[in-house]
XYZ file of C-alpha atoms in Angstrom:
439
model
C 113.639 133.286 93.907
C 115.622 130.715 91.796
C 119.186 131.391 91.519
C 120.433 132.954 88.261
C 116.605 132.503 86.293
C 117.264 129.641 84.116
C 115.362 130.588 80.062
C 115.069 126.754 80.122
C 114.365 124.205 82.734
C 114.283 120.544 81.126
C 111.801 118.093 83.694
C 112.585 114.493 82.691
C 109.672 112.389 83.813
C 105.938 113.188 82.435
C 103.690 111.704 86.308
C 103.426 113.098 89.267
C 106.177 114.974 90.137
C 106.873 116.624 86.584
C 103.426 117.916 85.561
C 102.768 118.828 89.041
C 105.709 120.608 89.002
C 106.264 122.304 85.885
C 102.476 123.340 85.693
C 104.090 125.071 89.684
C 107.380 127.116 87.032
C 104.245 128.147 84.332
C 102.614 129.678 87.098
C 104.924 131.601 88.789
C 107.735 132.153 86.161
C 105.768 132.312 82.487
C 108.993 133.095 81.389
C 111.233 130.585 82.022
C 110.412 127.800 79.001
C 110.110 123.952 80.532
C 110.582 121.120 78.702
C 109.044 117.760 80.140
C 110.827 114.689 78.297
C 109.970 110.947 78.709
C 109.422 108.023 76.852
C 105.967 107.966 76.353
C 102.896 110.442 76.016
C 101.184 111.262 79.412
C 99.234 109.347 80.467
C 102.434 107.032 80.459
C 100.904 103.616 80.538
C 103.637 102.109 82.695
C 104.155 104.211 85.038
C 104.282 104.522 88.612
C 101.839 107.527 88.466
C 98.944 106.111 85.329
C 96.253 103.463 87.177
C 92.878 103.154 87.389
C 92.209 104.215 91.311
C 94.603 105.764 93.294
C 93.994 105.557 97.570
C 93.331 109.398 98.731
C 93.800 109.646 102.432
C 95.637 112.247 105.160
C 95.653 109.577 107.791
C 99.107 109.286 108.276
C 100.841 108.496 111.984
C 103.480 111.216 110.392
C 102.092 114.702 111.418
C 104.105 116.506 108.364
C 102.055 113.723 105.771
C 99.344 114.218 107.359
C 99.060 117.941 106.706
C 100.177 117.546 103.714
C 98.074 114.844 102.702
C 94.611 116.806 104.016
C 96.323 120.237 101.900
C 96.173 118.219 98.738
C 92.583 116.751 99.443
C 90.935 119.475 99.835
C 92.310 121.388 96.453
C 91.267 117.941 94.767
C 87.456 118.399 96.319
C 87.840 122.029 95.649
C 88.923 121.243 91.737
C 86.038 121.078 89.478
C 87.481 119.017 87.287
C 89.956 116.686 89.511
C 86.402 115.738 91.582
C 84.912 114.200 89.081
C 87.037 111.667 88.864
C 87.109 111.298 92.990
C 84.961 108.901 95.137
C 84.971 109.955 98.423
C 83.781 106.415 99.683
C 86.019 105.586 103.118
C 89.260 103.210 103.512
C 89.385 100.487 105.926
C 91.785 99.803 107.497
C 92.199 96.264 108.887
C 95.221 94.144 110.974
C 95.487 90.212 111.885
C 95.519 91.425 115.712
C 98.945 89.906 116.268
C 101.940 92.337 117.523
C 104.433 93.644 115.399
C 104.994 96.748 113.103
C 101.703 96.789 111.746
C 99.428 96.424 114.718
C 101.545 99.394 116.287
C 101.075 101.304 112.109
C 97.490 100.501 112.793
C 97.119 101.370 116.657
C 98.891 104.865 115.817
C 96.572 105.589 113.081
C 93.522 104.883 114.886
C 94.378 107.147 117.077
C 95.244 109.617 115.215
C 91.715 109.800 113.049
C 89.903 109.445 116.509
C 92.139 112.649 117.949
C 89.842 114.815 115.178
C 87.678 117.052 116.624
C 84.483 114.701 114.358
C 85.162 111.430 115.374
C 81.577 110.043 113.303
C 84.184 109.628 110.099
C 85.270 107.187 112.742
C 83.973 103.294 112.359
C 85.348 100.861 114.327
C 85.727 96.939 113.457
C 85.828 94.305 116.557
C 85.568 91.438 114.579
C 86.180 89.419 112.056
C 82.334 88.758 111.305
C 81.742 92.922 111.434
C 84.994 93.409 108.985
C 83.607 90.814 106.418
C 80.073 92.556 107.024
C 81.592 96.063 106.560
C 81.948 94.769 102.532
C 78.991 92.418 102.382
C 76.746 94.185 104.425
C 74.681 92.288 107.615
C 73.913 89.516 105.229
C 77.436 88.139 104.881
C 78.980 85.751 106.758
C 82.542 84.942 107.568
C 84.368 81.826 105.627
C 84.477 79.168 108.747
C 88.179 79.501 109.864
C 88.353 75.943 108.978
C 87.658 76.353 104.927
C 90.619 78.390 105.046
C 93.000 75.801 106.353
C 95.130 78.936 108.131
C 94.334 81.407 110.715
C 92.105 84.274 109.991
C 94.064 87.590 108.810
C 91.040 89.606 108.820
C 90.393 90.705 112.390
C 89.676 93.254 113.281
C 90.062 97.446 112.200
C 88.246 100.789 111.461
C 87.317 102.724 108.508
C 87.647 106.714 107.523
C 84.845 107.589 106.216
C 86.485 110.456 104.734
C 89.313 108.923 102.535
C 88.293 108.658 99.065
C 89.726 107.045 95.641
C 90.676 108.523 92.006
C 90.920 107.469 88.558
C 94.869 108.480 88.520
C 94.682 107.780 84.692
C 92.331 110.702 84.258
C 94.118 113.108 86.450
C 97.340 111.921 84.825
C 95.737 113.349 81.337
C 93.750 116.555 82.873
C 97.417 117.807 84.137
C 98.618 117.255 80.701
C 96.005 118.866 79.333
C 96.734 121.787 81.544
C 100.344 121.267 81.023
C 99.574 121.420 76.881
C 98.022 124.880 77.560
C 100.779 126.380 78.991
C 102.592 128.471 76.486
C 105.799 128.189 78.375
C 105.912 124.517 78.910
C 105.963 121.577 75.875
C 106.840 118.170 75.447
C 109.412 115.475 74.057
C 107.417 112.335 74.251
C 108.239 108.994 72.652
C 112.273 108.888 73.083
C 113.939 107.812 76.462
C 116.675 110.160 78.063
C 119.849 107.760 77.547
C 121.702 110.672 80.499
C 121.860 113.930 82.175
C 125.071 116.278 80.076
C 127.779 117.011 82.572
C 130.481 119.348 81.909
C 133.087 121.041 84.373
C 130.566 120.025 86.916
C 127.598 120.964 85.714
C 124.311 119.196 84.242
C 123.852 120.931 80.645
C 120.405 118.827 79.390
C 119.915 116.077 78.503
C 121.376 113.558 75.988
C 118.095 111.002 74.585
C 117.932 107.575 73.312
C 117.947 108.495 69.708
C 121.497 110.937 69.808
C 119.917 114.017 69.935
C 120.557 116.301 72.913
C 118.077 119.103 74.460
C 120.366 121.727 76.493
C 119.128 123.231 79.291
C 120.282 125.602 82.128
C 117.878 123.832 85.081
C 117.457 119.735 84.485
C 114.882 117.825 86.723
C 115.192 114.203 87.528
C 112.023 113.087 88.134
C 111.373 109.671 86.858
C 110.053 107.439 89.046
C 111.568 104.283 88.769
C 113.317 105.069 86.331
C 115.555 107.163 87.754
C 118.523 105.084 88.883
C 119.387 104.929 85.636
C 119.575 108.781 85.581
C 121.468 109.435 88.473
C 123.348 107.553 90.993
C 121.478 107.516 94.002
C 123.970 105.762 95.881
C 121.041 103.439 97.386
C 118.759 105.628 98.176
C 116.387 104.976 96.487
C 115.355 101.562 94.741
C 113.602 100.833 91.961
C 110.839 97.846 92.732
C 107.307 96.578 91.413
C 104.206 95.177 93.410
C 101.531 93.242 91.515
C 98.211 94.904 90.399
C 95.267 92.835 89.027
C 91.535 93.657 88.158
C 88.533 91.156 88.088
C 85.627 91.735 85.957
C 82.574 91.760 87.655
C 78.778 91.516 86.946
C 76.094 94.006 86.885
C 74.544 92.684 90.128
C 78.138 92.732 91.073
C 79.074 96.256 90.845
C 75.709 96.758 92.811
C 76.492 94.895 95.885
C 79.538 96.041 96.516
C 78.971 99.701 94.891
C 79.105 101.639 98.060
C 82.168 99.540 99.579
C 85.444 101.521 100.873
C 88.678 101.118 100.347
C 89.433 97.906 102.006
C 93.295 96.775 103.396
C 94.592 94.797 104.866
C 98.590 95.700 106.719
C 99.063 92.708 108.107
C 99.116 90.811 104.424
C 99.612 94.319 102.276
C 96.479 93.644 100.176
C 94.007 96.357 99.261
C 90.937 96.145 97.278
C 88.821 98.974 95.661
C 85.798 99.155 95.316
C 83.952 98.720 91.783
C 84.952 101.332 88.940
C 84.337 100.840 85.711
C 82.503 97.800 86.327
C 85.656 95.914 87.407
C 87.447 95.463 90.795
C 91.216 96.012 91.697
C 93.093 94.683 94.191
C 96.732 95.156 94.884
C 99.568 93.785 96.975
C 101.633 95.891 99.654
C 104.535 93.342 99.167
C 108.026 93.554 99.389
C 108.113 92.812 96.050
C 110.613 91.915 93.114
C 113.571 93.681 91.465
C 114.685 93.572 88.061
C 119.098 93.735 88.231
C 120.513 94.944 85.527
C 124.188 96.123 83.950
C 124.364 99.789 82.767
C 126.590 102.328 82.187
C 127.047 104.453 85.399
C 125.089 107.455 85.019
C 127.641 110.053 86.034
C 130.759 107.991 84.553
C 131.003 106.502 81.524
C 133.782 104.356 82.572
C 132.075 101.998 84.768
C 129.440 99.432 84.821
C 126.757 99.385 88.171
C 124.590 96.950 88.897
C 121.116 98.268 89.635
C 116.998 97.777 89.636
C 115.200 99.251 86.359
C 111.556 98.501 85.210
C 110.371 95.558 83.235
C 106.987 96.690 82.581
C 103.572 95.268 80.126
C 104.962 97.789 78.128
C 108.233 96.380 77.683
C 107.290 92.881 77.730
C 103.894 92.409 77.138
C 103.577 88.869 77.825
C 104.591 89.119 81.276
C 102.521 87.699 84.145
C 102.265 88.373 88.012
C 105.125 85.953 89.750
C 102.860 82.444 90.369
C 103.421 83.829 94.088
C 102.119 87.335 94.496
C 98.540 85.183 92.136
C 98.240 82.694 94.979
C 99.341 85.338 97.710
C 96.143 87.647 96.415
C 94.408 84.352 95.501
C 94.432 83.971 99.815
C 93.508 87.240 100.592
C 90.091 86.827 98.308
C 89.469 83.776 99.537
C 89.043 85.080 103.093
C 87.477 88.915 102.321
C 86.117 88.086 98.789
C 85.148 84.159 98.166
C 83.370 84.790 94.911
C 86.136 86.073 93.870
C 88.784 84.061 95.244
C 89.244 81.181 91.882
C 87.831 83.977 89.165
C 90.545 84.594 86.269
C 92.276 88.304 86.605
C 90.882 89.981 83.127
C 94.548 91.646 83.642
C 97.939 92.120 85.856
C 100.595 94.431 86.315
C 103.976 94.713 88.011
C 103.472 98.220 89.383
C 107.202 99.824 89.708
C 108.213 102.687 92.142
C 110.794 104.350 93.036
C 110.868 103.065 97.219
C 113.223 104.718 99.757
C 113.242 102.897 102.820
C 112.281 105.365 105.012
C 108.939 105.901 102.540
C 109.594 109.776 102.368
C 110.615 111.293 98.584
C 114.318 112.755 97.796
C 113.451 116.171 96.794
C 116.807 117.644 96.828
C 119.898 119.852 94.555
C 122.290 116.724 93.128
C 125.241 116.653 95.697
C 127.444 116.435 93.046
C 126.414 118.605 89.811
C 125.430 121.909 89.870
C 122.383 122.597 87.211
C 120.472 119.581 88.119
C 117.305 118.599 90.934
C 116.156 114.789 91.773
C 112.058 114.947 93.396
C 112.106 110.972 93.382
C 111.318 108.080 95.913
C 107.975 108.304 95.472
C 107.202 105.452 97.667
C 103.700 104.477 96.232
C 102.219 107.008 98.036
C 103.465 110.693 96.537
C 100.221 110.784 94.453
C 98.134 111.614 96.589
C 100.025 115.122 96.536
C 99.323 115.625 93.033
C 97.643 119.108 93.833
C 100.963 120.385 95.266
C 104.146 118.243 95.710
C 104.693 120.927 92.191
C 105.035 124.234 94.288
C 106.606 122.003 97.292
C 109.687 120.833 94.217
C 110.138 124.323 92.838
C 110.342 125.746 96.248
C 113.236 122.996 96.603
C 114.901 124.212 93.700
C 114.567 127.951 94.973
C 116.307 126.736 97.978
C 113.394 127.877 100.241
C 111.454 125.063 101.101
C 110.375 124.217 105.105
C 113.195 123.390 107.064
C 111.066 120.109 108.534
C 110.371 119.477 104.479
C 113.956 119.734 103.539
C 115.140 117.550 106.354
C 112.123 114.696 105.600
C 113.577 114.680 101.989
C 117.056 115.598 101.522
C 120.018 113.618 99.742
C 120.663 111.396 102.721
C 119.992 107.817 104.272
C 117.321 107.811 107.056
C 115.637 105.436 109.367
C 113.395 102.748 108.479
C 109.675 103.746 107.262
C 107.584 104.851 110.600
C 103.962 104.516 109.112
C 103.946 106.875 105.898
C 103.618 104.057 103.566
C 103.817 100.533 105.529
C 104.320 97.736 103.032
C 105.678 94.030 103.706
C 109.452 93.382 105.402
C 111.653 91.307 103.890
C 113.812 91.689 100.964
C 112.653 91.945 96.844
C 112.927 88.919 94.529
C 114.694 88.776 91.575
C 112.151 89.532 88.910
C 113.878 86.607 86.505
C 113.576 84.153 89.245
C 110.035 84.254 89.230
C 108.863 85.997 85.762
C 106.317 84.077 84.170
C 104.745 84.244 80.408
C 100.844 84.570 79.137
C 101.692 83.956 75.995
């Protein structure tokens, strides 16, 4: 039970955390007025949660996330409206075979899925040729190594046929419509939140950029990569971006690759999705990019702080992904999808994420102000928990989240990622030093 049951709750952010939590509150507390505030109307085009395709998988090295992801995936499959946008075509995990953290992640993942009762859903690939044929069919022949001008990086892997991809944008639209159908839920879209309103050590609502104030008994910051503007996260989470590109396909190419699995190379960070709506999406889980700016301290207006905040294709429509990012995508394509390596990208973007070092979410009460809660740090893998994450956030707001999750998602510094959402090492580059314009 929520302490001193609030009359009004404001949720900042209409993404996975925000929409799912709004529905959970509406189901558990239909008398509470919920106001969801966002810069744009969902699906928010530059939000982390909105994309053409996202991975749905439960093969985590971490048993806690593995259990949660399996539950969420089952919920998706059992929901006819979500299932319409869900495609179980498997996911292949590839490595270059060299010792190191990514090889360790790969071994743990293979051991995890191989230990499951039904092992028929796991297909192992022990050679570069087998990896290549998994995408291109038995007639496919890998590009000779001498033509790559480097060592092969796509050497061995396994495919978990239970994994899937989903149309993230349409599912967010569906959750938006479900929220609209709840009498207790309303939206305030089109104007960003400037800051939390704090009085006598308590959050009392939000001030919008146009000067309006919305009052609430409880405020949830679920603003993804924009959370750093509203809360001093004390270095627990950082706003950074990874590169994404789409390539248009011919009808013949769609037919050729339509049954491929999502294919990811843990060693290079490269991901490529099966054809969807006549195009293929690829991305790289790189160390990424940051956009450092000076802003007013979210909790002390007399101070300025430097933090990274998103610079997106909505705010800067002329931006293109950095040259280094494009070169890395094309280098991977040259080995695994050579037919597409030199084809013009139809469009590109930087996908902005709220990243934590451990890849664990932050779902916890604000440590300094009463009446404020935080749900952020999605770290590029929160989307798959859409059907269940809202109830878990609400459990946290009620103070009854299971101890293992409360500890994992606490407001505290944690160790580096051990495989929940593996990404390339290194520090993000400063975007101002790498940004390109296509105009």
